[in-house]
Amino acid sequence: MGSIFSQKPEAFGLDISDRSLKMVKLAKTKGELKLSSFGNWPVPPGIIEEGEIKDKKRFGEIIKKVSQEIKQKTKLKSAICSLPEEKSFLDVIYLPQVKKEELREAVSYEIENYIPLPVDQVYFDCEIIRPISTQQKQLEVLIVAAPKKLIDDYLKALKTGGLKPIVFELECLAIARALIKGERTQKPVLLIDFGETRTTFIIFSGQSLRFTSTIPISSQKLTESISKTLKVNLKKAEQLKQKEGLEGKKEVFEAMIPPLTDLVEQIKTHLDYYHSHEKKDRLKKDGRELAKILLTGGGANLKGLVGFLIQNLKINVELGNPWINILKSPLREVPQLSYKKSLSYTTALGLALRGIYGY
Ligand SMILES: Nc1ncnc2c1ncn2[C@@H]1O[C@H](COP(=O)(O)OP(=O)(O)OP(=O)(O)O)[C@@H](O)[C@H]1O
Ligand SMILES: [Mg+2]
């Protein structure tokens, strides 16, 4: 929690995606949180691909421009930045009891069993999490890792562009901080971030994330499918997607069926994986059954998507509320940022919360 004695600088959240940069700054006054500033900047194709900076020069130019605008809005340059899911790793591992100060070393011996890179090529972090398993003798440890090269590239570009990245955080952790009330659940919840270029699955249970995975099925794929099937350009297809969704013209609905079927299959695969995972057996009985799916990301705004998923998955599906840990219940939007738009800002809101509550 934040402290009045904290020397840590105020910071904003910066969500770095393949096709956009999004910033949120929260402020705390008289114990209440409020939105102090936000912004969204497009990133043209080919500059960042699957989280990797492909064109350093152009990315640098974008950061320079964006950092000037952010400084005007917030007077700050300290940023809590997201790391792309595609290139990062997260797992929960089980270790024999070790002293807290020996944890990092213990993890460094184990981590190569869980990630596909040598330990000297990654930055990693670890944290003991409250156990939800029945095997209380072992420690449950959340490990996260990302390639050094990836982080060093981001660090260099952001610094050169005039920002001060003080924390890099996996996007899934920021999403969970934004969507899970009080950051704890009785039963596991599946969070799905349906974005422009990717969809991320996140299982959260107890007080921690348990699993994450990212696939290339995305809202953009729906637009492309409409464009191809109905022989309209991408701009028109985007308009049709947003206007008609799954509840309007039949031909638009039908044009989106192939990628939506892929999405449903992927959700089923992830649910099957979760249910059959060996770690499941370690869970207490009442902690196994999935409570619900929470949808977020701009793509979650597709009209009729919630109903479509409920029908095809036979599971409780709801839209998430990325303000749940910021505003008083049941508020889910602020005058400057509608609920629909807020779904695109879930990651940035989660990062901004970390900027408020310490890092
Ligand atoms: N009303 C709507 N109906 C359908 N789709 C929508 C609607 N509003 C926005 N979208 C879609 O949401 C997508 C943008 O989502 P979001 O802002 O979460 O993506 P992103 O964070 O930039 O990308 P990613 O996380 O995939 O890298 C776009 O593809 C857009 O078409
Ligand atoms: Mg996103």
Tab-separated table of C-alpha atoms and ligand atoms in Angstrom:
chain	number	residue	atom	x	y	z
A	1	MET	CA	0.000	0.000	0.000
A	2	GLY	CA	1.122	3.572	-0.629
A	3	SER	CA	2.646	5.445	2.271
A	4	ILE	CA	2.979	9.144	2.944
A	5	PHE	CA	6.623	8.414	3.698
A	6	SER	CA	7.139	6.750	0.352
A	7	GLN	CA	9.927	8.245	-1.689
A	8	LYS	CA	8.632	6.586	-4.806
A	9	PRO	CA	7.656	8.953	-7.571
A	10	GLU	CA	4.104	9.183	-8.836
A	11	ALA	CA	3.653	7.180	-11.999
A	12	PHE	CA	1.176	6.606	-14.807
A	13	GLY	CA	0.296	3.316	-16.487
A	14	LEU	CA	1.426	2.804	-20.088
A	15	ASP	CA	-0.107	-0.078	-22.058
A	16	ILE	CA	2.121	-0.831	-25.035
A	17	SER	CA	0.335	-2.903	-27.690
A	18	ASP	CA	1.241	-3.768	-31.279
A	19	ARG	CA	-1.166	-1.155	-32.634
A	20	SER	CA	-1.640	1.339	-29.798
A	21	LEU	CA	-0.189	3.066	-26.754
A	22	LYS	CA	-2.622	3.838	-23.937
A	23	MET	CA	-1.925	5.883	-20.844
A	24	VAL	CA	-3.874	6.264	-17.597
A	25	LYS	CA	-2.951	8.340	-14.560
A	26	LEU	CA	-5.000	7.943	-11.395
A	27	ALA	CA	-4.967	10.293	-8.425
A	28	LYS	CA	-5.890	9.740	-4.799
A	29	THR	CA	-7.585	12.537	-2.938
A	30	LYS	CA	-9.141	12.193	0.506
A	31	GLY	CA	-8.851	8.435	0.250
A	32	GLU	CA	-10.739	8.247	-3.029
A	33	LEU	CA	-9.327	7.332	-6.389
A	34	LYS	CA	-10.161	9.248	-9.504
A	35	LEU	CA	-9.061	9.403	-13.121
A	36	SER	CA	-6.654	12.278	-13.489
A	37	SER	CA	-5.664	11.833	-17.121
A	38	PHE	CA	-5.676	9.373	-20.025
A	39	GLY	CA	-4.713	9.098	-23.685
A	40	ASN	CA	-4.557	6.739	-26.644
A	41	TRP	CA	-2.104	6.886	-29.560
A	42	PRO	CA	-2.199	4.587	-32.613
A	43	VAL	CA	0.912	2.656	-33.650
A	44	PRO	CA	1.082	1.984	-37.427
A	45	PRO	CA	1.513	-1.650	-38.545
A	46	GLY	CA	4.992	-3.141	-38.764
A	47	ILE	CA	6.573	-1.190	-35.894
A	48	ILE	CA	5.764	-3.654	-33.096
A	49	GLU	CA	4.860	-7.215	-34.051
A	50	GLU	CA	3.751	-9.780	-31.492
A	51	GLY	CA	5.231	-7.568	-28.808
A	52	GLU	CA	8.649	-7.267	-30.436
A	53	ILE	CA	9.965	-3.882	-31.561
A	54	LYS	CA	10.646	-4.396	-35.269
A	55	ASP	CA	11.345	-0.801	-36.279
A	56	LYS	CA	13.331	0.864	-33.490
A	57	LYS	CA	13.672	4.177	-35.289
A	58	ARG	CA	9.964	4.703	-35.888
A	59	PHE	CA	9.037	3.380	-32.445
A	60	GLY	CA	11.508	5.879	-30.961
A	61	GLU	CA	9.870	8.709	-32.882
A	62	ILE	CA	6.409	7.703	-31.637
A	63	ILE	CA	7.595	7.525	-28.027
A	64	LYS	CA	9.191	10.955	-28.332
A	65	LYS	CA	5.921	12.500	-29.504
A	66	VAL	CA	3.781	10.571	-27.023
A	67	SER	CA	6.075	11.338	-24.072
A	68	GLN	CA	5.786	15.066	-24.776
A	69	GLU	CA	2.000	14.859	-24.766
A	70	ILE	CA	1.979	12.761	-21.598
A	71	LYS	CA	4.287	15.235	-19.868
A	72	GLN	CA	1.935	18.059	-20.821
A	73	LYS	CA	-1.041	16.174	-19.418
A	74	THR	CA	0.533	14.747	-16.252
A	75	LYS	CA	3.801	16.644	-15.649
A	76	LEU	CA	5.300	13.172	-15.143
A	77	LYS	CA	7.656	10.873	-16.955
A	78	SER	CA	7.690	7.856	-14.605
A	79	ALA	CA	5.802	4.989	-16.206
A	80	ILE	CA	4.571	1.554	-15.151
A	81	CYS	CA	4.794	-0.220	-18.519
A	82	SER	CA	3.177	-3.394	-19.810
A	83	LEU	CA	5.168	-6.265	-21.232
A	84	PRO	CA	3.744	-8.281	-24.121
A	85	GLU	CA	2.249	-11.634	-23.164
A	86	GLU	CA	3.474	-13.380	-26.292
A	87	LYS	CA	7.107	-13.065	-25.319
A	88	SER	CA	6.829	-13.527	-21.541
A	89	PHE	CA	6.352	-16.474	-19.215
A	90	LEU	CA	4.292	-17.013	-16.105
A	91	ASP	CA	3.768	-20.112	-14.009
A	92	VAL	CA	3.006	-21.251	-10.510
A	93	ILE	CA	5.644	-23.645	-9.228
A	94	TYR	CA	5.921	-25.672	-6.051
A	95	LEU	CA	9.079	-25.550	-3.967
A	96	PRO	CA	10.121	-27.054	-0.684
A	97	GLN	CA	9.966	-24.548	2.185
A	98	VAL	CA	12.861	-22.071	1.947
A	99	LYS	CA	13.608	-18.844	3.783
A	100	LYS	CA	12.280	-15.734	2.086
A	101	GLU	CA	15.788	-14.434	1.400
A	102	GLU	CA	16.722	-17.727	-0.254
A	103	LEU	CA	13.669	-17.824	-2.526
A	104	ARG	CA	15.212	-16.090	-5.526
A	105	GLU	CA	18.189	-18.397	-5.559
A	106	ALA	CA	15.964	-21.460	-5.214
A	107	VAL	CA	13.839	-20.270	-8.135
A	108	SER	CA	16.907	-19.591	-10.287
A	109	TYR	CA	17.828	-23.307	-10.057
A	110	GLU	CA	14.294	-24.401	-10.980
A	111	ILE	CA	13.157	-21.836	-13.516
A	112	GLU	CA	14.696	-23.450	-16.590
A	113	ASN	CA	12.285	-26.365	-16.108
A	114	TYR	CA	9.431	-23.955	-16.742
A	115	ILE	CA	10.652	-21.549	-19.416
A	116	PRO	CA	12.184	-22.228	-22.835
A	117	LEU	CA	15.203	-19.938	-22.308
A	118	PRO	CA	18.408	-20.199	-20.245
A	119	VAL	CA	18.134	-18.355	-16.939
A	120	ASP	CA	20.937	-15.933	-17.883
A	121	GLN	CA	18.886	-14.706	-20.866
A	122	VAL	CA	15.838	-13.633	-18.870
A	123	TYR	CA	14.877	-11.162	-16.188
A	124	PHE	CA	12.687	-12.967	-13.692
A	125	ASP	CA	10.672	-12.200	-10.621
A	126	CYS	CA	9.056	-14.470	-8.061
A	127	GLU	CA	6.619	-14.192	-5.229
A	128	ILE	CA	5.230	-16.599	-2.653
A	129	ILE	CA	1.487	-16.720	-3.092
A	130	ARG	CA	-1.176	-17.763	-0.640
A	131	PRO	CA	-1.708	-21.442	-1.217
A	132	ILE	CA	-4.965	-22.717	-2.603
A	133	SER	CA	-3.629	-26.252	-2.789
A	134	THR	CA	-4.084	-28.980	-0.230
A	135	GLN	CA	-0.333	-29.612	-0.126
A	136	GLN	CA	0.483	-27.055	2.513
A	137	LYS	CA	3.993	-28.390	3.081
A	138	GLN	CA	5.223	-26.884	-0.160
A	139	LEU	CA	5.536	-23.249	-1.125
A	140	GLU	CA	3.432	-21.990	-4.018
A	141	VAL	CA	5.508	-19.526	-5.964
A	142	LEU	CA	4.412	-17.331	-8.847
A	143	ILE	CA	7.242	-16.877	-11.338
A	144	VAL	CA	7.313	-14.390	-14.188
A	145	ALA	CA	10.097	-14.025	-16.738
A	146	ALA	CA	10.797	-12.100	-19.913
A	147	PRO	CA	13.757	-12.179	-22.334
A	148	LYS	CA	16.463	-9.660	-21.393
A	149	LYS	CA	16.680	-8.519	-24.989
A	150	LEU	CA	12.978	-7.673	-25.109
A	151	ILE	CA	13.070	-5.609	-21.919
A	152	ASP	CA	16.362	-3.933	-22.836
A	153	ASP	CA	14.913	-2.890	-26.224
A	154	TYR	CA	11.828	-1.370	-24.562
A	155	LEU	CA	13.916	0.276	-21.853
A	156	LYS	CA	16.215	1.910	-24.370
A	157	ALA	CA	13.423	3.130	-26.646
A	158	LEU	CA	11.337	4.542	-23.784
A	159	LYS	CA	14.299	6.248	-22.107
A	160	THR	CA	15.579	7.735	-25.341
A	161	GLY	CA	12.074	8.992	-26.074
A	162	GLY	CA	12.015	10.888	-22.756
A	163	LEU	CA	10.136	8.509	-20.447
A	164	LYS	CA	11.310	6.880	-17.241
A	165	PRO	CA	10.083	3.282	-17.126
A	166	ILE	CA	10.210	2.342	-13.439
A	167	VAL	CA	8.381	-0.971	-13.646
A	168	PHE	CA	7.722	-3.475	-16.411
A	169	GLU	CA	4.769	-5.704	-15.701
A	170	LEU	CA	3.212	-8.583	-17.613
A	171	GLU	CA	-0.056	-7.415	-19.110
A	172	CYS	CA	-2.010	-10.277	-17.515
A	173	LEU	CA	-1.074	-9.112	-13.998
A	174	ALA	CA	-2.320	-5.598	-14.769
A	175	ILE	CA	-5.571	-6.959	-16.253
A	176	ALA	CA	-6.240	-9.068	-13.165
A	177	ARG	CA	-5.514	-6.106	-10.853
A	178	ALA	CA	-8.100	-4.084	-12.752
A	179	LEU	CA	-10.854	-6.715	-13.036
A	180	ILE	CA	-10.778	-8.867	-9.897
A	181	LYS	CA	-12.540	-7.171	-7.019
A	182	GLY	CA	-10.147	-6.831	-4.089
A	183	GLU	CA	-7.753	-9.033	-6.079
A	184	ARG	CA	-9.258	-12.170	-4.589
A	185	THR	CA	-11.852	-14.716	-5.637
A	186	GLN	CA	-13.490	-17.672	-3.948
A	187	LYS	CA	-13.644	-19.696	-7.121
A	188	PRO	CA	-11.412	-19.515	-10.192
A	189	VAL	CA	-12.343	-16.933	-12.827
A	190	LEU	CA	-11.273	-16.935	-16.474
A	191	LEU	CA	-10.460	-13.453	-17.760
A	192	ILE	CA	-10.433	-13.003	-21.531
A	193	ASP	CA	-8.907	-9.893	-23.088
A	194	PHE	CA	-10.278	-9.739	-26.647
A	195	GLY	CA	-8.078	-7.102	-28.244
A	196	GLU	CA	-7.270	-5.730	-31.670
A	197	THR	CA	-4.409	-8.130	-32.453
A	198	ARG	CA	-4.548	-10.845	-29.795
A	199	THR	CA	-6.648	-12.599	-27.196
A	200	THR	CA	-5.255	-13.340	-23.771
A	201	PHE	CA	-6.629	-15.981	-21.403
A	202	ILE	CA	-5.948	-15.569	-17.700
A	203	ILE	CA	-6.975	-17.884	-14.873
A	204	PHE	CA	-7.165	-16.154	-11.510
A	205	SER	CA	-7.851	-18.107	-8.348
A	206	GLY	CA	-7.595	-17.332	-4.660
A	207	GLN	CA	-5.335	-14.304	-4.540
A	208	SER	CA	-3.207	-14.934	-7.558
A	209	LEU	CA	-2.953	-15.518	-11.219
A	210	ARG	CA	-2.510	-19.193	-12.042
A	211	PHE	CA	-2.150	-19.418	-15.783
A	212	THR	CA	-1.983	-17.212	-18.860
A	213	SER	CA	-1.780	-17.757	-22.588
A	214	THR	CA	-2.129	-15.580	-25.668
A	215	ILE	CA	-3.435	-16.524	-29.106
A	216	PRO	CA	-3.590	-14.537	-32.373
A	217	ILE	CA	-7.404	-14.728	-32.768
A	218	SER	CA	-8.544	-11.132	-32.375
A	219	SER	CA	-11.197	-8.542	-33.062
A	220	GLN	CA	-9.226	-7.544	-36.179
A	221	LYS	CA	-9.745	-11.101	-37.481
A	222	LEU	CA	-13.524	-10.482	-37.326
A	223	THR	CA	-13.087	-7.330	-39.406
A	224	GLU	CA	-10.919	-9.174	-41.942
A	225	SER	CA	-13.475	-11.958	-42.192
A	226	ILE	CA	-16.301	-9.475	-42.878
A	227	SER	CA	-14.127	-7.690	-45.443
A	228	LYS	CA	-13.267	-10.915	-47.268
A	229	THR	CA	-16.710	-12.522	-47.160
A	230	LEU	CA	-18.791	-9.451	-48.001
A	231	LYS	CA	-16.172	-8.003	-50.356
A	232	VAL	CA	-15.965	-4.601	-48.639
A	233	ASN	CA	-12.846	-2.680	-47.636
A	234	LEU	CA	-11.490	-2.904	-44.076
A	235	LYS	CA	-12.899	0.481	-43.086
A	236	LYS	CA	-16.398	-0.515	-44.113
A	237	ALA	CA	-15.984	-3.939	-42.507
A	238	GLU	CA	-14.988	-2.265	-39.213
A	239	GLN	CA	-18.090	-0.082	-39.377
A	240	LEU	CA	-20.313	-3.108	-40.046
A	241	LYS	CA	-18.715	-5.026	-37.171
A	242	GLN	CA	-19.351	-2.206	-34.706
A	243	LYS	CA	-22.825	-1.279	-35.979
A	244	GLU	CA	-24.343	-4.715	-36.567
A	245	GLY	CA	-22.342	-6.966	-34.241
A	246	LEU	CA	-23.938	-10.388	-33.882
A	247	GLU	CA	-27.411	-8.930	-33.504
A	248	GLY	CA	-27.861	-7.012	-36.763
A	249	LYS	CA	-27.719	-8.065	-40.397
A	250	LYS	CA	-27.553	-11.841	-40.850
A	251	GLU	CA	-24.778	-11.687	-43.450
A	252	VAL	CA	-22.510	-9.740	-41.082
A	253	PHE	CA	-23.154	-12.263	-38.306
A	254	GLU	CA	-22.446	-15.144	-40.682
A	255	ALA	CA	-19.254	-13.529	-41.948
A	256	MET	CA	-17.903	-13.517	-38.396
A	257	ILE	CA	-18.804	-17.140	-37.624
A	258	PRO	CA	-15.461	-18.780	-38.674
A	259	PRO	CA	-13.202	-16.665	-36.405
A	260	LEU	CA	-15.803	-16.753	-33.609
A	261	THR	CA	-15.948	-20.553	-33.847
A	262	ASP	CA	-12.145	-20.574	-33.544
A	263	LEU	CA	-12.460	-18.385	-30.459
A	264	VAL	CA	-15.029	-20.701	-28.846
A	265	GLU	CA	-12.820	-23.730	-29.599
A	266	GLN	CA	-9.824	-21.984	-28.043
A	267	ILE	CA	-11.783	-21.116	-24.924
A	268	LYS	CA	-12.908	-24.761	-24.652
A	269	THR	CA	-9.320	-25.959	-25.090
A	270	HIS	CA	-8.140	-23.634	-22.342
A	271	LEU	CA	-10.942	-24.706	-20.017
A	272	ASP	CA	-10.154	-28.389	-20.703
A	273	TYR	CA	-6.480	-27.734	-20.077
A	274	TYR	CA	-7.269	-25.999	-16.834
A	275	HIS	CA	-9.613	-28.740	-15.658
A	276	SER	CA	-7.254	-31.570	-16.531
A	277	HIS	CA	-4.079	-29.861	-15.430
A	278	GLU	CA	-2.130	-31.885	-12.939
A	279	LYS	CA	-2.126	-28.977	-10.536
A	280	LYS	CA	-5.896	-29.200	-10.348
A	281	ASP	CA	-5.568	-32.216	-8.094
A	282	ARG	CA	-3.741	-30.120	-5.590
A	283	LEU	CA	-6.621	-27.702	-5.312
A	284	LYS	CA	-9.143	-27.801	-2.528
A	285	LYS	CA	-12.431	-29.199	-3.788
A	286	ASP	CA	-14.475	-25.987	-3.636
A	287	GLY	CA	-11.678	-24.099	-5.389
A	288	ARG	CA	-11.772	-26.117	-8.589
A	289	GLU	CA	-14.919	-25.216	-10.407
A	290	LEU	CA	-14.711	-22.135	-12.604
A	291	ALA	CA	-17.116	-19.442	-11.397
A	292	LYS	CA	-17.372	-17.378	-14.560
A	293	ILE	CA	-15.700	-15.794	-17.565
A	294	LEU	CA	-15.084	-12.040	-17.501
A	295	LEU	CA	-14.584	-10.439	-20.915
A	296	THR	CA	-12.571	-7.323	-21.540
A	297	GLY	CA	-10.681	-5.525	-24.337
A	298	GLY	CA	-12.265	-3.348	-27.008
A	299	GLY	CA	-13.384	-6.472	-28.881
A	300	ALA	CA	-15.659	-7.394	-25.951
A	301	ASN	CA	-17.934	-4.542	-27.085
A	302	LEU	CA	-19.139	-6.637	-30.021
A	303	LYS	CA	-22.941	-6.605	-29.764
A	304	GLY	CA	-24.257	-10.045	-28.781
A	305	LEU	CA	-20.837	-11.555	-27.963
A	306	VAL	CA	-21.689	-12.328	-24.329
A	307	GLY	CA	-24.893	-14.147	-25.344
A	308	PHE	CA	-23.081	-16.006	-28.135
A	309	LEU	CA	-20.424	-17.283	-25.729
A	310	ILE	CA	-22.958	-18.292	-23.065
A	311	GLN	CA	-24.895	-20.245	-25.679
A	312	ASN	CA	-21.819	-22.023	-27.015
A	313	LEU	CA	-19.946	-22.600	-23.757
A	314	LYS	CA	-22.798	-23.065	-21.262
A	315	ILE	CA	-20.842	-21.032	-18.725
A	316	ASN	CA	-21.623	-17.762	-17.001
A	317	VAL	CA	-20.036	-15.014	-19.144
A	318	GLU	CA	-20.077	-11.309	-18.201
A	319	LEU	CA	-18.355	-8.129	-19.296
A	320	GLY	CA	-15.666	-7.130	-16.781
A	321	ASN	CA	-15.612	-3.808	-14.957
A	322	PRO	CA	-12.100	-2.309	-15.102
A	323	TRP	CA	-13.122	0.364	-12.539
A	324	ILE	CA	-14.104	-2.181	-9.901
A	325	ASN	CA	-11.057	-1.433	-7.709
A	326	ILE	CA	-11.109	2.299	-8.443
A	327	LEU	CA	-14.673	3.619	-8.233
A	328	LYS	CA	-17.369	2.942	-5.681
A	329	SER	CA	-19.608	-0.002	-6.610
A	330	PRO	CA	-21.548	-0.240	-8.901
A	331	LEU	CA	-19.929	2.543	-10.964
A	332	ARG	CA	-18.234	1.376	-14.158
A	333	GLU	CA	-17.435	4.549	-16.036
A	334	VAL	CA	-16.449	8.184	-15.544
A	335	PRO	CA	-17.698	11.183	-17.530
A	336	GLN	CA	-14.467	11.364	-19.556
A	337	LEU	CA	-14.325	7.625	-20.339
A	338	SER	CA	-17.477	5.651	-21.171
A	339	TYR	CA	-17.835	2.041	-20.055
A	340	LYS	CA	-17.411	0.800	-23.637
A	341	LYS	CA	-14.168	2.731	-24.085
A	342	SER	CA	-13.014	1.696	-20.611
A	343	LEU	CA	-12.869	-1.942	-21.767
A	344	SER	CA	-9.964	-0.922	-24.030
A	345	TYR	CA	-8.219	0.696	-21.063
A	346	THR	CA	-8.296	-2.288	-18.689
A	347	THR	CA	-4.530	-2.914	-18.879
A	348	ALA	CA	-3.672	0.780	-18.539
A	349	LEU	CA	-6.032	1.077	-15.539
A	350	GLY	CA	-4.416	-1.945	-13.874
A	351	LEU	CA	-0.944	-0.500	-14.439
A	352	ALA	CA	-2.078	2.894	-13.115
A	353	LEU	CA	-3.398	1.192	-9.961
A	354	ARG	CA	0.073	-0.181	-9.373
A	355	GLY	CA	1.354	3.375	-9.753
A	356	ILE	CA	-0.924	4.393	-6.877
A	357	TYR	CA	-0.486	1.449	-4.533
A	358	GLY	CA	3.238	1.062	-4.797
A	359	TYR	CA	5.633	-0.961	-6.837
B	1	LIG	N1	-18.423	-1.564	-30.516
B	1	LIG	C1	-17.509	-2.437	-30.916
B	1	LIG	N2	-17.876	-3.592	-31.505
B	1	LIG	C2	-16.960	-4.478	-31.922
B	1	LIG	N3	-15.637	-4.309	-31.807
B	1	LIG	C3	-15.202	-3.170	-31.247
B	1	LIG	C4	-16.097	-2.176	-30.772
B	1	LIG	N4	-15.383	-1.170	-30.246
B	1	LIG	C5	-14.079	-1.499	-30.410
B	1	LIG	N5	-13.965	-2.697	-30.992
B	1	LIG	C6	-12.739	-3.393	-31.393
B	1	LIG	O1	-11.832	-3.423	-30.328
B	1	LIG	C7	-10.506	-3.573	-30.840
B	1	LIG	C8	-9.558	-2.738	-29.996
B	1	LIG	O2	-9.471	-3.349	-28.756
B	1	LIG	P1	-8.331	-2.970	-27.721
B	1	LIG	O3	-8.288	-1.494	-27.555
B	1	LIG	O4	-8.560	-3.797	-26.501
B	1	LIG	O5	-7.038	-3.479	-28.503
B	1	LIG	P2	-5.514	-3.215	-28.181
B	1	LIG	O6	-5.319	-3.247	-26.706
B	1	LIG	O7	-5.067	-1.974	-28.888
B	1	LIG	O8	-4.824	-4.409	-28.920
B	1	LIG	P3	-4.151	-5.767	-28.373
B	1	LIG	O9	-4.428	-5.870	-26.903
B	1	LIG	O10	-4.810	-6.829	-29.167
B	1	LIG	O11	-2.730	-5.618	-28.708
B	1	LIG	C9	-10.557	-3.132	-32.291
B	1	LIG	O12	-10.335	-4.253	-33.128
B	1	LIG	C10	-11.993	-2.634	-32.474
B	1	LIG	O13	-12.516	-2.964	-33.726
B	2	MG	MG	-4.795	-4.682	-25.324
